[in-house]
Short mmCIF file of C-alpha atoms in Angstrom, two decimals:
data_model
loop_
_atom_site.label_atom_id
_atom_site.label_comp_id
_atom_site.label_asym_id
_atom_site.label_seq_id
_atom_site.Cartn_x
_atom_site.Cartn_y
_atom_site.Cartn_z
CA UNK A 1 17.79 -16.54 15.53
CA UNK A 2 17.56 -13.25 13.53
CA UNK A 3 16.95 -10.13 15.58
CA UNK A 4 18.11 -6.91 17.22
CA UNK A 5 20.07 -7.02 20.41
CA UNK A 6 20.67 -4.11 22.77
CA UNK A 7 23.02 -4.03 25.69
CA UNK A 8 23.11 -3.48 28.44
CA UNK A 9 19.56 -3.80 29.68
CA UNK A 10 20.24 -1.30 32.48
CA UNK A 11 22.90 1.39 32.50
CA UNK A 12 23.88 3.91 35.14
CA UNK A 13 25.49 7.16 34.37
CA UNK A 14 27.41 9.54 36.72
CA UNK A 15 27.44 13.31 36.23
CA UNK A 16 29.68 14.45 33.46
CA UNK A 17 30.26 10.89 32.12
CA UNK A 18 29.75 9.72 28.61
CA UNK A 19 28.04 6.36 28.15
CA UNK A 20 27.59 4.17 25.07
CA UNK A 21 24.55 1.98 24.34
CA UNK A 22 25.08 -0.96 21.96
CA UNK A 23 22.75 -2.02 19.17
CA UNK A 24 23.46 -5.01 16.88
CA UNK A 25 21.26 -6.66 14.26
CA UNK A 26 21.70 -9.77 12.14
CA UNK A 27 18.70 -9.15 9.84
CA UNK A 28 20.87 -7.70 7.16
CA UNK A 29 18.98 -4.46 7.30
CA UNK A 30 20.37 -1.40 5.75
CA UNK A 31 18.72 1.30 7.94
CA UNK A 32 19.01 1.63 11.73
CA UNK A 33 17.41 4.08 14.19
CA UNK A 34 17.68 5.26 17.78
CA UNK A 35 14.57 6.39 19.73
CA UNK A 36 14.13 7.77 23.23
CA UNK A 37 10.99 6.91 25.17
CA UNK A 38 9.75 9.00 28.00
CA UNK A 39 6.48 8.25 29.89
CA UNK A 40 3.44 9.65 28.07
CA UNK A 41 5.48 11.08 25.24
CA UNK A 42 5.74 8.07 22.79
CA UNK A 43 8.97 7.60 20.99
CA UNK A 44 11.13 10.45 19.75
CA UNK A 45 13.86 9.88 16.98
CA UNK A 46 17.38 10.71 17.98
CA UNK A 47 19.46 9.62 15.04
CA UNK A 48 19.11 7.39 12.01
CA UNK A 49 21.41 5.77 9.51
CA UNK A 50 20.33 4.62 5.99
CA UNK A 51 23.71 3.16 5.05
CA UNK A 52 27.12 2.46 6.50
CA UNK A 53 29.21 5.53 7.23
CA UNK A 54 26.27 7.83 6.91
CA UNK A 55 23.73 9.01 9.52
CA UNK A 56 21.37 11.94 10.05
CA UNK A 57 20.03 13.80 13.08
CA UNK A 58 16.46 13.18 14.21
CA UNK A 59 14.21 15.38 16.27
CA UNK A 60 16.26 15.38 19.45
CA UNK A 61 19.94 14.82 18.56
CA UNK A 62 21.53 17.32 20.93
CA UNK A 63 23.64 15.64 23.52
CA UNK A 64 23.86 12.42 21.58
CA UNK A 65 26.29 11.01 19.02
CA UNK A 66 26.38 7.85 16.85
CA UNK A 67 28.66 6.02 14.44
CA UNK A 68 27.89 3.47 11.66
CA UNK A 69 31.11 1.77 10.79
CA UNK A 70 29.52 -1.69 10.16
CA UNK A 71 26.20 -2.57 8.67
CA UNK A 72 25.13 -4.55 11.78
CA UNK A 73 26.09 -2.10 14.40
CA UNK A 74 24.80 1.38 15.38
CA UNK A 75 26.12 2.49 18.90
CA UNK A 76 24.73 5.49 20.56
CA UNK A 77 26.75 7.68 22.91
CA UNK A 78 24.97 9.71 25.48
CA UNK A 79 27.26 12.64 26.19
CA UNK A 80 27.68 14.85 29.23
CA UNK A 81 25.94 17.60 27.25
CA UNK A 82 22.61 15.64 27.54
CA UNK A 83 21.30 17.15 30.77
CA UNK A 84 18.24 14.82 31.05
CA UNK A 85 19.36 11.44 29.87
CA UNK A 86 17.12 9.25 32.07
CA UNK A 87 14.85 7.43 29.68
CA UNK A 88 14.27 4.08 27.85
CA UNK A 89 16.31 3.92 24.68
CA UNK A 90 15.08 1.75 21.75
CA UNK A 91 17.04 0.74 18.71
CA UNK A 92 15.28 -0.24 15.44
CA UNK A 93 16.19 -1.47 11.98
CA UNK A 94 14.56 -1.74 8.66
CA UNK A 95 15.21 -2.82 5.01
CA UNK A 96 16.08 0.38 3.12
CA UNK A 97 13.13 1.56 0.97
CA UNK A 98 13.36 0.29 -2.57
CA UNK A 99 10.72 -0.24 -5.21
CA UNK A 100 8.05 -1.54 -2.74
CA UNK A 101 6.91 -0.08 0.55
CA UNK A 102 8.80 -2.47 2.79
CA UNK A 103 10.38 -0.08 5.39
CA UNK A 104 8.70 -1.57 8.42
CA UNK A 105 10.84 -0.92 11.47
CA UNK A 106 11.62 -3.76 13.96
CA UNK A 107 12.68 -3.02 17.52
CA UNK A 108 15.19 -4.20 19.96
CA UNK A 109 14.39 -4.96 23.65
CA UNK A 110 15.69 -1.53 24.84
CA UNK A 111 18.10 -0.04 27.30
CA UNK A 112 17.04 1.81 30.44
CA UNK A 113 19.50 4.58 31.28
CA UNK A 114 19.49 6.00 34.78
CA UNK A 115 21.49 8.85 36.29
CA UNK A 116 23.27 8.31 39.61
CA UNK B 1 5.11 17.68 8.76
CA UNK B 2 3.28 14.59 9.87
CA UNK B 3 1.74 14.03 13.30
CA UNK B 4 -0.11 11.35 15.22
CA UNK B 5 -2.70 11.76 17.91
CA UNK B 6 -3.77 8.99 20.18
CA UNK B 7 -6.84 10.36 21.89
CA UNK B 8 -6.85 8.17 24.97
CA UNK B 9 -3.86 7.74 27.20
CA UNK B 10 -5.38 5.04 29.21
CA UNK B 11 -8.21 2.55 28.54
CA UNK B 12 -9.41 0.19 31.23
CA UNK B 13 -11.55 -2.66 30.00
CA UNK B 14 -12.96 -5.89 31.39
CA UNK B 15 -11.86 -9.27 30.16
CA UNK B 16 -13.79 -10.52 27.13
CA UNK B 17 -15.19 -7.03 26.44
CA UNK B 18 -14.39 -5.19 23.17
CA UNK B 19 -11.86 -2.32 23.01
CA UNK B 20 -11.19 0.39 20.51
CA UNK B 21 -8.01 2.54 20.47
CA UNK B 22 -8.29 5.66 18.60
CA UNK B 23 -5.51 7.05 16.27
CA UNK B 24 -5.72 10.10 14.04
CA UNK B 25 -2.86 11.39 11.89
CA UNK B 26 -2.12 14.55 9.76
CA UNK B 27 -0.13 14.44 6.61
CA UNK B 28 -0.45 16.06 3.19
CA UNK B 29 0.97 13.06 1.32
CA UNK B 30 0.37 9.27 1.06
CA UNK B 31 1.24 7.47 4.32
CA UNK B 32 1.79 4.09 5.70
CA UNK B 33 0.23 3.31 9.03
CA UNK B 34 1.37 0.95 11.86
CA UNK B 35 0.26 -0.27 15.27
CA UNK B 36 2.95 -1.46 17.71
CA UNK B 37 2.46 -3.10 21.11
CA UNK B 38 4.80 -2.80 24.05
CA UNK B 39 4.83 -5.01 27.11
CA UNK B 40 6.37 -3.75 30.34
CA UNK B 41 10.12 -3.19 30.01
CA UNK B 42 10.27 -4.52 26.53
CA UNK B 43 10.77 -3.18 23.02
CA UNK B 44 7.95 -2.62 20.52
CA UNK B 45 6.45 -5.42 18.54
CA UNK B 46 4.72 -4.82 15.25
CA UNK B 47 1.01 -5.68 15.67
CA UNK B 48 -0.29 -4.71 12.13
CA UNK B 49 0.28 -2.38 9.28
CA UNK B 50 -1.46 -0.66 6.35
CA UNK B 51 0.57 -0.12 3.26
CA UNK B 52 -1.87 -0.31 0.49
CA UNK B 53 -4.92 -2.34 -0.71
CA UNK B 54 -7.71 -3.33 1.58
CA UNK B 55 -8.34 -0.71 4.26
CA UNK B 56 -9.08 -3.39 6.94
CA UNK B 57 -5.95 -5.11 8.21
CA UNK B 58 -5.82 -7.83 10.77
CA UNK B 59 -3.26 -9.32 13.05
CA UNK B 60 -2.84 -13.00 14.16
CA UNK B 61 -4.08 -12.36 17.66
CA UNK B 62 -7.48 -10.94 16.84
CA UNK B 63 -6.74 -7.21 16.47
CA UNK B 64 -7.88 -5.30 13.48
CA UNK B 65 -7.47 -1.75 12.25
CA UNK B 66 -9.23 0.18 9.51
CA UNK B 67 -7.59 2.97 7.46
CA UNK B 68 -10.06 5.74 6.85
CA UNK B 69 -8.51 8.30 4.50
CA UNK B 70 -11.34 10.80 4.64
CA UNK B 71 -11.23 10.95 8.51
CA UNK B 72 -7.43 10.49 8.63
CA UNK B 73 -7.83 7.69 11.11
CA UNK B 74 -6.46 4.25 11.82
CA UNK B 75 -8.37 3.02 14.91
CA UNK B 76 -7.44 -0.41 16.49
CA UNK B 77 -10.13 -2.78 17.66
CA UNK B 78 -10.42 -6.18 19.31
CA UNK B 79 -13.92 -7.70 19.87
CA UNK B 80 -12.88 -9.62 22.99
CA UNK B 81 -9.78 -8.88 25.03
CA UNK B 82 -7.76 -11.15 27.24
CA UNK B 83 -5.74 -10.43 30.32
CA UNK B 84 -2.55 -10.85 28.21
CA UNK B 85 -3.52 -7.84 25.99
CA UNK B 86 -2.63 -5.56 28.91
CA UNK B 87 0.17 -3.45 27.37
CA UNK B 88 0.84 -0.12 25.82
CA UNK B 89 -0.18 0.39 22.13
CA UNK B 90 1.43 2.93 19.73
CA UNK B 91 0.12 4.16 16.49
CA UNK B 92 2.75 5.35 13.95
CA UNK B 93 2.71 6.95 10.58
CA UNK B 94 5.35 7.10 7.87
CA UNK B 95 5.13 9.17 4.68
CA UNK B 96 5.37 6.81 1.69
CA UNK B 97 8.32 8.67 0.20
CA UNK B 98 10.02 9.58 3.49
CA UNK B 99 12.33 8.07 5.99
CA UNK B 100 10.77 9.03 9.29
CA UNK B 101 8.38 7.13 11.46
CA UNK B 102 6.25 9.41 13.74
CA UNK B 103 4.68 7.90 16.88
CA UNK B 104 1.65 8.91 18.88
CA UNK B 105 1.88 9.26 22.54
CA UNK B 106 0.59 5.76 23.29
CA UNK B 107 -2.46 4.19 24.80
CA UNK B 108 -2.10 2.03 27.93
CA UNK B 109 -4.70 -0.74 27.96
CA UNK B 110 -5.46 -2.39 31.40
CA UNK B 111 -7.54 -5.52 31.13
CA UNK B 112 -9.41 -6.38 34.31
CA UNK B 113 -10.67 -9.79 35.29
#
């Protein structure tokens, strides 16, 4: 089955701790994205990557870091600098925009991060 | 910069009644428009999208949305809802030449028997 997997489903973070959320896709998509979802606020873009070894900050990148060493993987680290990390985190991927308008984003099942 | 407004945060509706979820966007350039559905504790699933061509787009489960350029709207409708349509619905817009997808705040639909 082709798709996007995120792990773990639930993650607990202690004060001052860095945690890493996993996102893997086997769709052969070039672009990958991380969003944060808070109640009543929709989704906000944290980071995105159009190609391996390259990524850009989204609207709320402070306190987060990413890497894109492989096409199929785009892990997100929530650092201790992120003071309000409790949220639902969603990873997405899409075929990189080429001639046609085919950049529909497909989402993983999400990871819920809670602070102890 | 583009933005999306979903005018209703919650919409209660009785089973088999029609429902309309409103979505307005602002952008100075050509856009692509999307509706996603999210069931509790799950990711987002693409419901339908407008890229070009016919302004009326349909999904396989009875939803439809109409792109209205003059009113900058992309409202979602279903003529008869089921209990299983209870979910949160997100409207999103992407500038045709850009990378970023911008989401509205979501509309929670609660279908009552």
